[in-house]
Short mmCIF file of C-alpha atoms in Angstrom, two decimals:
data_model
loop_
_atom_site.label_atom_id
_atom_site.label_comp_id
_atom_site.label_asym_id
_atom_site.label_seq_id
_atom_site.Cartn_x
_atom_site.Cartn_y
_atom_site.Cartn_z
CA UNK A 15 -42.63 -13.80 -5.39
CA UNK A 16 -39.61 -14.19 -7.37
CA UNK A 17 -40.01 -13.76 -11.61
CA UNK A 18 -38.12 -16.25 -13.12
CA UNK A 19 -36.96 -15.86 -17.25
CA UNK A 20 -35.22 -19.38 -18.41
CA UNK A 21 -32.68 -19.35 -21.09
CA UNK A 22 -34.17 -20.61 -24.13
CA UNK A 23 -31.74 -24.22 -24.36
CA UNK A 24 -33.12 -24.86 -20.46
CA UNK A 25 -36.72 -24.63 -21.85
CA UNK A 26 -35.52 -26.69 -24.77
CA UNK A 27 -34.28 -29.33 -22.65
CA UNK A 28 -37.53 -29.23 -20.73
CA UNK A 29 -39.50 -30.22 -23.50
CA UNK A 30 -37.27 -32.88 -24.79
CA UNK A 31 -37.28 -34.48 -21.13
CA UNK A 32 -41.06 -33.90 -21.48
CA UNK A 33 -41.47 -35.59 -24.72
CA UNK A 34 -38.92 -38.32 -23.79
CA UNK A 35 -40.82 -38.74 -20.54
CA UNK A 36 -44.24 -39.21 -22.55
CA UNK A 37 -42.83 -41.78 -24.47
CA UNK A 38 -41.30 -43.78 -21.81
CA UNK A 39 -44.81 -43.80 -19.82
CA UNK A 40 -46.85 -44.83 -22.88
CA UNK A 41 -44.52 -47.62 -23.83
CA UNK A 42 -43.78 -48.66 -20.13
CA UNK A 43 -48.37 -48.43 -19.65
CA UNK A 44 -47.87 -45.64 -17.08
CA UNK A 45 -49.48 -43.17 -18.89
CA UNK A 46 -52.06 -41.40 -17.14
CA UNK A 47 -54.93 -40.16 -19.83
CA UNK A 48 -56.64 -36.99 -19.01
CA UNK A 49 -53.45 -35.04 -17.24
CA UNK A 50 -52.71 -31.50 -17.80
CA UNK A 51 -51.46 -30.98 -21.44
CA UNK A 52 -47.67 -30.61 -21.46
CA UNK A 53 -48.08 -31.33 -17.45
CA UNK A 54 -44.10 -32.81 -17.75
CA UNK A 55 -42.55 -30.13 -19.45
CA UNK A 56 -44.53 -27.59 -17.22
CA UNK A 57 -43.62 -29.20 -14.33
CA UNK A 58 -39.99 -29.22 -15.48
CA UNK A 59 -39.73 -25.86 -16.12
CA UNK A 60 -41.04 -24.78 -12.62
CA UNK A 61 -38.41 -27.21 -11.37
CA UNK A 62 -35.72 -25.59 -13.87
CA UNK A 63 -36.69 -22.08 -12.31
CA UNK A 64 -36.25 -22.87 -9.19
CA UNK A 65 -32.84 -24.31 -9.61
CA UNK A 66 -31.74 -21.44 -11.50
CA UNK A 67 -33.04 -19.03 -8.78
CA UNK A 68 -30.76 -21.44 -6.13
CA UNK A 69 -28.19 -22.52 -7.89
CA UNK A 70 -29.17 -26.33 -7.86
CA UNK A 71 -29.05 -28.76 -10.68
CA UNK A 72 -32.03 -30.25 -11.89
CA UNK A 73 -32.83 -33.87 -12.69
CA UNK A 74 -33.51 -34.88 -15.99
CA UNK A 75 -33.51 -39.07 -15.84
CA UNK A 76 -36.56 -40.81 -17.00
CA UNK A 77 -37.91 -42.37 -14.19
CA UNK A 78 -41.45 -44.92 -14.82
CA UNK A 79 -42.61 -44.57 -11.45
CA UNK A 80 -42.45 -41.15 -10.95
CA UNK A 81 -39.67 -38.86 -9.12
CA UNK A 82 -41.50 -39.51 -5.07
CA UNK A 83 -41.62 -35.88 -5.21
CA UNK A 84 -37.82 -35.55 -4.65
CA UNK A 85 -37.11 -32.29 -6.74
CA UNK A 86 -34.39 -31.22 -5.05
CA UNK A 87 -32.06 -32.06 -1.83
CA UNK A 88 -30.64 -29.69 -0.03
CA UNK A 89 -27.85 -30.51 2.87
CA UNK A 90 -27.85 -28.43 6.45
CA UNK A 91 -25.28 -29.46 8.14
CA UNK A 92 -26.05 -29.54 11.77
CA UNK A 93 -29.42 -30.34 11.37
CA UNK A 94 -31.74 -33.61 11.48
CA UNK A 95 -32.70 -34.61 9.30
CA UNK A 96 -29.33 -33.46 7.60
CA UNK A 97 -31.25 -34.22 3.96
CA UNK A 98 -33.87 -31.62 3.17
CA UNK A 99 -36.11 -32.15 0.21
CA UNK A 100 -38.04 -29.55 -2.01
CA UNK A 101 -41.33 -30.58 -4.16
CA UNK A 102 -41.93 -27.69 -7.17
CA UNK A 103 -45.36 -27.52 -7.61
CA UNK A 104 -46.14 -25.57 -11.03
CA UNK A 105 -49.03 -24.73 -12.56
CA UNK A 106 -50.68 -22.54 -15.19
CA UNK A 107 -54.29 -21.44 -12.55
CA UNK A 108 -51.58 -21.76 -9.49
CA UNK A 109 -54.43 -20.26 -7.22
CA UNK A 110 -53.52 -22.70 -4.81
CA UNK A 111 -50.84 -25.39 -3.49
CA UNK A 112 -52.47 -29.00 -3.63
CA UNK A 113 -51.37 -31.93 -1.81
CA UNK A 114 -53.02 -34.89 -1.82
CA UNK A 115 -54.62 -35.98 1.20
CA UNK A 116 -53.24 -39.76 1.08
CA UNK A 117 -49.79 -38.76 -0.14
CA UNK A 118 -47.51 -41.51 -0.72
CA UNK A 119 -44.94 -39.24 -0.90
CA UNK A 120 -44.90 -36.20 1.42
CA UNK A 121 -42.16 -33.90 0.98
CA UNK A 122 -40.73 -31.91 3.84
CA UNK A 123 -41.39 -28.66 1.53
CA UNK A 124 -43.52 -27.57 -1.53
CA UNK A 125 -42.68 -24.52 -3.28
CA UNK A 126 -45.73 -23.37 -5.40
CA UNK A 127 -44.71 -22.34 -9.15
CA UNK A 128 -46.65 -20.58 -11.82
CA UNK A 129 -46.31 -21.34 -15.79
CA UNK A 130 -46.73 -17.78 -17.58
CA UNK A 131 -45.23 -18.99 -20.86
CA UNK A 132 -42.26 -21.12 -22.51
CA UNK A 133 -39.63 -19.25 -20.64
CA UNK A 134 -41.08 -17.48 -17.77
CA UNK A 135 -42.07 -18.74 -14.44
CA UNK A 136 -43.21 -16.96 -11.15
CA UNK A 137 -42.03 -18.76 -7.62
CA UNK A 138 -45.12 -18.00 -6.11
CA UNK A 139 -44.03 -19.31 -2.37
CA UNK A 140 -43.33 -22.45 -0.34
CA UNK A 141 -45.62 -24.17 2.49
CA UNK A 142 -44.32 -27.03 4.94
CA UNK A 143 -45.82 -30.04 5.00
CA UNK A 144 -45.90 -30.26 8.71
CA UNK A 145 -48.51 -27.80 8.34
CA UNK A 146 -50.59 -29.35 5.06
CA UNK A 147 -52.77 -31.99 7.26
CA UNK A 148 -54.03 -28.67 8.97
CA UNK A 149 -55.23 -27.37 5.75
CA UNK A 150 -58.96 -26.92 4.56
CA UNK A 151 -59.36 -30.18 1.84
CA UNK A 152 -60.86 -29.76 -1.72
CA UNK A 153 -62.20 -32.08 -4.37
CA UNK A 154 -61.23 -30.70 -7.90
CA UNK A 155 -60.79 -33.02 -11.02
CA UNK A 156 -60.27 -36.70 -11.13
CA UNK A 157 -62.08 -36.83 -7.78
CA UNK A 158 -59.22 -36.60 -5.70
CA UNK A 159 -59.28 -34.86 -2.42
CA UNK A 160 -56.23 -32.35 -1.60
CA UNK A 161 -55.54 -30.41 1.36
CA UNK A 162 -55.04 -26.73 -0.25
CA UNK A 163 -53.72 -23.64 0.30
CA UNK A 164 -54.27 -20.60 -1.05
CA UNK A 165 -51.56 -18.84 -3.30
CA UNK A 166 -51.67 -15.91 -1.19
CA UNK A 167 -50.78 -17.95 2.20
CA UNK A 168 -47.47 -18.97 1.29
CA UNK A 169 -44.50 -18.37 2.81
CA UNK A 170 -41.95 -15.85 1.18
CA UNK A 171 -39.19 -17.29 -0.08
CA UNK A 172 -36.75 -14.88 2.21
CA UNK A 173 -38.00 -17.27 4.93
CA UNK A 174 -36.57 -20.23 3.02
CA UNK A 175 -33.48 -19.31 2.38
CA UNK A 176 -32.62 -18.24 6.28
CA UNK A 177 -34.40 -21.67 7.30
CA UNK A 178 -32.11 -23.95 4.20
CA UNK A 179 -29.32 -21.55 4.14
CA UNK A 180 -30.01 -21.13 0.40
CA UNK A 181 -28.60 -18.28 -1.78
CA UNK A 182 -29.74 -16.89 -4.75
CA UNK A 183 -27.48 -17.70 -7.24
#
């Protein structure tokens, strides 16, 4: 686990993507009613902490449709695919890492983030999704069934970095 503590003008600029990203989806009718409260801006700042931690700039453009799960590409040379792309999944109960089971988007990694607060974040782990499919599947809210693994399955983040060639900044 890696403890993350955000300058307070990144979390700023989290929550004015967040409420710029709110607006956008209620005046474009993609708003999705019943969504965690302040789901963008937590999101954001899980995505924030990990880019801190490596180093990585973080995208802020409003985007209707959604980012496809594309947080972050890294490139490994000498590798295919050369393009390797990281989901940040953050959440306040991050007891486990959810993926849908009919994911549109399937990212070759998830990295499982936990909100503890405006400026803090803990990088709980990351989980390939070769290996999601293989997962036990749970029904939680909204009826929606996601393959899940538990917080305490992840892979450490040392494991990462050797298999990305990431540094910690």
């Amino acid at each position: 686990m890696i403890e993350v503590v955000l300058p307070p003008e990144v979390s700023a600029r989290c929550r004015q993507y967040a409420t710029e990203c709110m607006a956008m989806h209620k005046a474009s009718g993609t708003y999705r009613e019943g969504l965690a409260k302040d789901g963008d801006f937590i999101g954001k700042v899980g995505e924030a902490a990990f880019g801190q931690t490596y180093g990585l700039e973080v995208d802020y453009s409003m985007r209707p449709a959604g980012d496809k799960g594309i947080d972050f590409t890294v490139i490994v040379a000498d590798t295919f695919p050369r393009e390797h792309v990281i989901d940040v999944k953050t959440a306040v109960n991050a007891n486990h890492l959810m993926r849908p089971v009919v994911c549109k988007y399937p990212q070759p990694y998830y990295v499982q983030a936990k909100y503890r607060g405006e400026c803090r974040v803990a990088l709980l782990g990351w989980y390939p999704e070769w290996a999601m499919p293989l997962q036990p599947v749970k029904t939680f809210k909204f009826g929606i069934a996601n393959h899940v693994v538990r917080s305490e399955e992840l892979m450490d983040f040392e494991s990462l970095e050797r298999h990305l060639g990431l540094r910690r900044a």
